[in-house]
Coordinates of C-alpha atoms (C1' of nucleotides) in Angstrom, one line a residue:
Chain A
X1235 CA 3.3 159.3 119.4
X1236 CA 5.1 159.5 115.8
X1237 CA 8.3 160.8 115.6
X1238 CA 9.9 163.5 113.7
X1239 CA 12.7 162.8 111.4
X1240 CA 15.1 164.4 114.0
X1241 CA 13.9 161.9 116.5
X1242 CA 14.8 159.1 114.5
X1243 CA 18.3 160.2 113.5
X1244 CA 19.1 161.0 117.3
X1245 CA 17.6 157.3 118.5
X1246 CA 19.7 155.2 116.2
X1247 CA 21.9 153.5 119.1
X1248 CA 18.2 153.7 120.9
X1249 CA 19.2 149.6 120.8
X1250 CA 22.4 150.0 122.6
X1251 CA 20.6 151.5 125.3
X1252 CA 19.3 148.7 126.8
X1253 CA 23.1 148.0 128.3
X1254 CA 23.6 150.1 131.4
X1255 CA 27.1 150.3 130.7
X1256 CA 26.1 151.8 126.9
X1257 CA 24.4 154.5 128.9
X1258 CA 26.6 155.1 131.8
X1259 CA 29.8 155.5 128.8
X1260 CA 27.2 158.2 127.1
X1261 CA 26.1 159.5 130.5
X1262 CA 30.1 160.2 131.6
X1263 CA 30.6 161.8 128.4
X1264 CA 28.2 164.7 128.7
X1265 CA 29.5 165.0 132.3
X1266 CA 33.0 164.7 131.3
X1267 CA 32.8 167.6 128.2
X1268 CA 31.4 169.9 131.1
X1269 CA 34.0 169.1 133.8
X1270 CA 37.1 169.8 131.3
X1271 CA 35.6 173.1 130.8
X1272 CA 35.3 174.3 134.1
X1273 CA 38.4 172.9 135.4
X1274 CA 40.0 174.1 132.3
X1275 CA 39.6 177.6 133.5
X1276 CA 41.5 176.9 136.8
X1277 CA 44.0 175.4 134.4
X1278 CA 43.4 171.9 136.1
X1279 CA 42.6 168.6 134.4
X1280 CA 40.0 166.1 136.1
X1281 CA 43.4 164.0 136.6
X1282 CA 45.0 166.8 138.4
X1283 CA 42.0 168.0 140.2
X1284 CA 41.4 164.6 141.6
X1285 CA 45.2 164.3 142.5
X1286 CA 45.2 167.4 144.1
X1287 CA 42.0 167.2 145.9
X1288 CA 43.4 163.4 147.5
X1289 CA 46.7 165.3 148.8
X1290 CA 45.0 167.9 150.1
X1291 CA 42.7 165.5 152.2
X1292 CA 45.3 163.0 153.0
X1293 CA 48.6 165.5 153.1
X1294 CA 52.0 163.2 153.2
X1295 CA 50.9 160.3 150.9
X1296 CA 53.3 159.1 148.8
X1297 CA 53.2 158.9 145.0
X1298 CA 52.5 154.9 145.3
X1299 CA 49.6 155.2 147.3
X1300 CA 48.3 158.4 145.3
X1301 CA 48.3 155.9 142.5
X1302 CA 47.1 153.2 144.2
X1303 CA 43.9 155.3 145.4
X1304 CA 43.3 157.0 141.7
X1305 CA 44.0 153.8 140.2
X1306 CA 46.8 155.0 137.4
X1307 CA 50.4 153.7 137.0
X1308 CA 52.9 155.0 138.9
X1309 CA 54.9 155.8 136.1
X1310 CA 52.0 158.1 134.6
X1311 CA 51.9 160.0 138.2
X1312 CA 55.1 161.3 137.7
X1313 CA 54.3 163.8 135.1
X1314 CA 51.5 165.1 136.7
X1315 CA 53.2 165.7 140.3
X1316 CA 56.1 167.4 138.2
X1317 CA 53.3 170.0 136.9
X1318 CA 51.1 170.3 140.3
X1319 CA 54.9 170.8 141.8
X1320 CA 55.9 173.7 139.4
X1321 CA 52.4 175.1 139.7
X1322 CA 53.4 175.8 143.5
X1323 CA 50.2 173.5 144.4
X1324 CA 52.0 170.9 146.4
X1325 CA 55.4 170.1 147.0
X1326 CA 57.9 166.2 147.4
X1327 CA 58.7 166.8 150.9
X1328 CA 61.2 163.9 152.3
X1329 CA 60.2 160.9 154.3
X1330 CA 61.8 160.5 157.8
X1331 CA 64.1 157.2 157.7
X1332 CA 63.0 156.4 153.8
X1333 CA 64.6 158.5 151.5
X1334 CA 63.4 156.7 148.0
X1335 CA 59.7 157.7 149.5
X1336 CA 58.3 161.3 148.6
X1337 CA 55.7 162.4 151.0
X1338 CA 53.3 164.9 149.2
X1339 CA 52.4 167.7 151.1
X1340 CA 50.2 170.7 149.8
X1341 CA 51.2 174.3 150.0
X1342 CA 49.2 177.1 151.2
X1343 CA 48.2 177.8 147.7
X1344 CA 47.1 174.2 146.7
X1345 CA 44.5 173.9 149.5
X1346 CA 42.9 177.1 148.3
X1347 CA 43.1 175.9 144.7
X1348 CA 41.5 172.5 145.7
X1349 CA 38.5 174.7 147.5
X1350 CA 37.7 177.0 145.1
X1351 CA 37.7 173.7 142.5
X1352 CA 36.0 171.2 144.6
X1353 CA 33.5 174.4 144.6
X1354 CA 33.6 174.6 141.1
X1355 CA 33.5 170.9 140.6
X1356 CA 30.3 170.7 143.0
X1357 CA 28.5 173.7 140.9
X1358 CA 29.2 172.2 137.8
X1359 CA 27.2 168.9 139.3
X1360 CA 24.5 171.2 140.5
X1361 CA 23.9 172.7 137.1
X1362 CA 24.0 168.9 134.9
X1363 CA 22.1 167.2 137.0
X1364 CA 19.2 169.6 137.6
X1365 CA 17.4 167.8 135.5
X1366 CA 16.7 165.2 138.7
X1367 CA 15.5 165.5 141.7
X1368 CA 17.3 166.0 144.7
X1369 CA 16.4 162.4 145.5
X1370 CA 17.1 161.1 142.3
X1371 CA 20.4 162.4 142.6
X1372 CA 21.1 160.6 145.5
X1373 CA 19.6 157.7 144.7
X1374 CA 22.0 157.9 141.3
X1375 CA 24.9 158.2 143.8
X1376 CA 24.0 155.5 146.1
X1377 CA 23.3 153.0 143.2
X1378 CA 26.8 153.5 141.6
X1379 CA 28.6 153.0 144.9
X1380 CA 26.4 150.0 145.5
X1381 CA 27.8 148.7 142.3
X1382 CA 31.1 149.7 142.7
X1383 CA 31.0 147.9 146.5
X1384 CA 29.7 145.0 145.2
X1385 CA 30.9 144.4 141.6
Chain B
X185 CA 33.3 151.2 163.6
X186 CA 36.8 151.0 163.5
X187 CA 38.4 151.0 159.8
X188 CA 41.4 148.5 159.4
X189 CA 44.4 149.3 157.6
X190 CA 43.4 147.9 154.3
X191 CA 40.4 149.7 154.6
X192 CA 41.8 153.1 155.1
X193 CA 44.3 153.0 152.0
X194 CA 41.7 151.5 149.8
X195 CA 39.6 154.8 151.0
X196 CA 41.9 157.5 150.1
X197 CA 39.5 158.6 147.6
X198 CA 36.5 159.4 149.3
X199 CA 36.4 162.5 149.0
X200 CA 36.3 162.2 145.6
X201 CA 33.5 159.8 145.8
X202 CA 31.4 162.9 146.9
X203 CA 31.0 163.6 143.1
X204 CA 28.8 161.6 141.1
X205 CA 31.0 161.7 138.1
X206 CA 33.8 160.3 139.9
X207 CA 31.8 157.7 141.4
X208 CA 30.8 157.1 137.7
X209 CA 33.9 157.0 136.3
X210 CA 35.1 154.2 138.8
X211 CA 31.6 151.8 138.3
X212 CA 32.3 152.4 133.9
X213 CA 36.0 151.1 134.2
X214 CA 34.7 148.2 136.7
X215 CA 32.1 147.5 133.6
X216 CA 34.6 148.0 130.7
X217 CA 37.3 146.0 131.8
X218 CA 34.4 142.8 132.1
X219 CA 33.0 144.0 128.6
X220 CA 36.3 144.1 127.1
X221 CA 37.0 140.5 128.3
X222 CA 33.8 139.0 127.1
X223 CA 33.5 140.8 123.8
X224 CA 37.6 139.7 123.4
X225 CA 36.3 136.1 123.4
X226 CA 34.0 136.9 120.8
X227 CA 37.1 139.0 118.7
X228 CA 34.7 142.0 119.1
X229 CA 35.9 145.9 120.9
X230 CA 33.1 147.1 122.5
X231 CA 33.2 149.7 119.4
X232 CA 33.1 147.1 117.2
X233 CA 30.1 145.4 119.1
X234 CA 28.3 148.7 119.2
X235 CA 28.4 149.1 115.3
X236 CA 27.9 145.8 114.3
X237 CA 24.7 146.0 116.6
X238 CA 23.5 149.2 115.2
X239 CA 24.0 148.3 112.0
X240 CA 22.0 145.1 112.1
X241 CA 19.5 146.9 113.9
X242 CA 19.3 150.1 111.2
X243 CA 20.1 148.2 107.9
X244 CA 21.1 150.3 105.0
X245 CA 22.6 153.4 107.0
X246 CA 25.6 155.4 106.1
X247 CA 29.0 155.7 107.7
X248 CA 28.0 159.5 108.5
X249 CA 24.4 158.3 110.3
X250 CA 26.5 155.2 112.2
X251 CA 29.2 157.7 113.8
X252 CA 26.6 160.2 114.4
X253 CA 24.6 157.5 116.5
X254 CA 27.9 156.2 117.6
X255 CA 29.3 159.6 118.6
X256 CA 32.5 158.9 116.9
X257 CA 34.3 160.9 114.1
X258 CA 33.9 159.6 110.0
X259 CA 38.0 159.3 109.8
X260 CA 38.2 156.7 112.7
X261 CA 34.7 154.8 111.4
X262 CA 36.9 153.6 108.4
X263 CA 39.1 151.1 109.8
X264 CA 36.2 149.8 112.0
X265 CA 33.9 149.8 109.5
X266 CA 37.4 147.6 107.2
X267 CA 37.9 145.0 110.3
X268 CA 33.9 144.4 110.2
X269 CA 33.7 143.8 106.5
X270 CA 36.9 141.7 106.3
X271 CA 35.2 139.6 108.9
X272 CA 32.4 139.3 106.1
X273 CA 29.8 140.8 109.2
X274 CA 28.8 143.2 107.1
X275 CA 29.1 144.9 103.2
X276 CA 29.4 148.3 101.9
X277 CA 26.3 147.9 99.5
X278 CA 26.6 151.1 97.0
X279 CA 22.9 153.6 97.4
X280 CA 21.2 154.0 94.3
X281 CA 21.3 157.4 93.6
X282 CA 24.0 158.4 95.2
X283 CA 27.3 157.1 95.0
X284 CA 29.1 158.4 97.8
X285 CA 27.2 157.3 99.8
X286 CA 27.8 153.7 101.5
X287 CA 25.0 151.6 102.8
X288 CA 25.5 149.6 105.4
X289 CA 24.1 145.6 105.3
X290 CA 24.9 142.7 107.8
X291 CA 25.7 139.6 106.6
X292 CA 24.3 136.5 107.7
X293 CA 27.6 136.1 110.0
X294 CA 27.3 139.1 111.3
X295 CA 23.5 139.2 112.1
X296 CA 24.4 136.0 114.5
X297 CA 27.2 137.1 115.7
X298 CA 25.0 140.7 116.7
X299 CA 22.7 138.3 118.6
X300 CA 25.4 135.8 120.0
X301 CA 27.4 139.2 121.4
X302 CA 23.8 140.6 122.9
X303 CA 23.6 137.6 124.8
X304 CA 26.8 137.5 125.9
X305 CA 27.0 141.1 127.1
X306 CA 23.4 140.6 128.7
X307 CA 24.9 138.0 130.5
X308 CA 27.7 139.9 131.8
X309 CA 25.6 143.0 132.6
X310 CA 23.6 140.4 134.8
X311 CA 26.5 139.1 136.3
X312 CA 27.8 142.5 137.3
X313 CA 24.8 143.6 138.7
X314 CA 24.1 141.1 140.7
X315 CA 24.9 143.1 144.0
X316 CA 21.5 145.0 142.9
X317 CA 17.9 144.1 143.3
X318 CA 16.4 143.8 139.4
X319 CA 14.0 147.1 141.2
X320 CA 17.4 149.2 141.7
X321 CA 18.9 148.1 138.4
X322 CA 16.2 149.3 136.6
X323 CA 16.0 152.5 138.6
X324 CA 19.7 153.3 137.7
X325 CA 19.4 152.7 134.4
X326 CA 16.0 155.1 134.6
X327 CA 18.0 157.7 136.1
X328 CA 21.3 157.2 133.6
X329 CA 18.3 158.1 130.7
X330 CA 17.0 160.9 132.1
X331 CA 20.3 162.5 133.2
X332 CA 21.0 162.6 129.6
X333 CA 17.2 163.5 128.1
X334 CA 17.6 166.4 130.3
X335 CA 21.9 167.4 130.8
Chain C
dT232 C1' 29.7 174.8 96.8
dA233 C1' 28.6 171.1 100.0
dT234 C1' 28.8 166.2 101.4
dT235 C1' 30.8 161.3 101.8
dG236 C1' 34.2 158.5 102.5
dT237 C1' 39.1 158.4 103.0
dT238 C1' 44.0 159.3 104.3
dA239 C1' 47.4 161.3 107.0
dT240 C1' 48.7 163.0 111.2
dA241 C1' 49.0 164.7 115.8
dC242 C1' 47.7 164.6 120.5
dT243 C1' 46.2 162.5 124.7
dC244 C1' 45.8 158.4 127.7
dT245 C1' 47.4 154.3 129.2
dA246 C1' 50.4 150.2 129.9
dT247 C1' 55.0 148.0 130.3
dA248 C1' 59.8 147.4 130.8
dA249 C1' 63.9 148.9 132.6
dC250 C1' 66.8 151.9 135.2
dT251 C1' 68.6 154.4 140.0
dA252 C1' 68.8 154.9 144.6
dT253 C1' 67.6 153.3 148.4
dA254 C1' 65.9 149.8 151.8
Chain D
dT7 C1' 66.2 141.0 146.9
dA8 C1' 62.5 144.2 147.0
dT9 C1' 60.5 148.9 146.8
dA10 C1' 59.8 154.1 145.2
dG11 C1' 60.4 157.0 141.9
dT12 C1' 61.7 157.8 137.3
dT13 C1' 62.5 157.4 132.2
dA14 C1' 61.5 155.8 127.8
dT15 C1' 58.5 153.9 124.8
dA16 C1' 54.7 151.7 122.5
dG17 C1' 49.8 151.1 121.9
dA18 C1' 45.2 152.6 122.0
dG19 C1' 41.8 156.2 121.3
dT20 C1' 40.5 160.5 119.6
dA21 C1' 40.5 164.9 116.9
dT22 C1' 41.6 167.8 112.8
dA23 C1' 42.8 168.9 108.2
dA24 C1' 42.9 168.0 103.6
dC25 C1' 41.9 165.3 99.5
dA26 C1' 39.0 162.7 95.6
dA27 C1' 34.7 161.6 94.0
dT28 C1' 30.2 162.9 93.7
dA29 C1' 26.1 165.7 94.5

DNA sequence: TATTGTTATACTCTATAACTATA
DNA sequence: TATAGTTATAGAGTATAACAATA
């Protein structure tokens, strides 16, 4: 019922909390500080994971539509292809009858990269949000693409 | 059944959407880019909004408390902590007894424009979650709280 | 010695404009 | 003329180190 003096240091944006999006920024952070680590050991961002992970699924997309799908400027893609590229993780294969079009293609090593990460990734999820149920989990996931589809 | 061709280039990303913080990542930038547009109007960051709020709310605390609550470092507090002042929102008030310390007060301007911003980013909140029941609203925002009692 | 506020700075992310080569 | 990839660059946001004043 009272609160120790901890308490009240640690509930000072306890206001702010009443705005989903106030908790949903705090609740992406935690998850986010915990993602960087683990993909940080497979020397992978979230950026490049999620890069990676879309090529491998949908081999022979072109940069355009890679940035169109994770939603960041072409111009910023660049970079990042250049370092999946000299990792050996995909390659710019050309395009039959376009030749300003790349078509990304994985190698051999990428799609094993993208397993053992999407593993990693999926472990990591296990172990943050065991503090819900499993139905609470899904529930979580449902509501935000519920929000995403209809927002 | 089928998927049209707009609908299979929007869905490149799905198998992203598998992880919750991905999924989460998408439905915050959805909210941010509205928050950022309504707080604009108000010549408030979302930052900004989120001190001025806590500050009203926890008169008389330091710079050191505020980005503790806030989660962001001392250094960069400074210049937000400058715009808010200049506005005349809110005064450095010197702590008797310690003079390196800074207490935090709200003016009268900035106590109503704390309240005129609440509304307004209430009101946005409700207009962005109108695609969910005021029963699943309240469950995601349940679920956002505990995953970070208990991450 | 430690803490508060501050300054300076560097690093990452992101956004925009302009270029090239192709179509 | 328009598009795909690229380059350069500028602006946020964030993190770190060091300093002055004070405890």
């Amino acid at each position: 019922m009272t609160q120790t003096h901890t308490d009240r240091i640690d509930d000072l944006d306890q206001d702010l909390s009443v705005f989903l999006g106030y908790e949903m920024k705090r609740a992406l952070s935690l998850i986010q500080a915990d993602l960087a680590r683990v993909l940080g050991e497979l020397g992978l961002r979230a950026v490049s994971f999620s890069a990676l992970t879309v090529i491998v699924q949908t081999p022979g997309l072109t940069q355009s539509a890679l940035a169109d799908a994770l939603q960041i400027e072409r111009s910023n893609l660049v970079t990042l292809i250049d370092e999946l590229s000299e990792r050996n993780l995909i390659v710019r294969a050309p395009v039959a009858g376009d030749r300003r079009r790349h078509a990304l293609m994985p190698t051999a090593e990428g799609q094993r990269l993208a397993r053992v990460a999407g593993a990693a990734v999926a472990a990591h999820e296990d172990r943050l949000f065991a503090g819900l149920t499993e139905e609470e989990r899904r529930e979580l996931q449902r509501l935000l693409a519920k929000f995403r589809r209809t927002a």
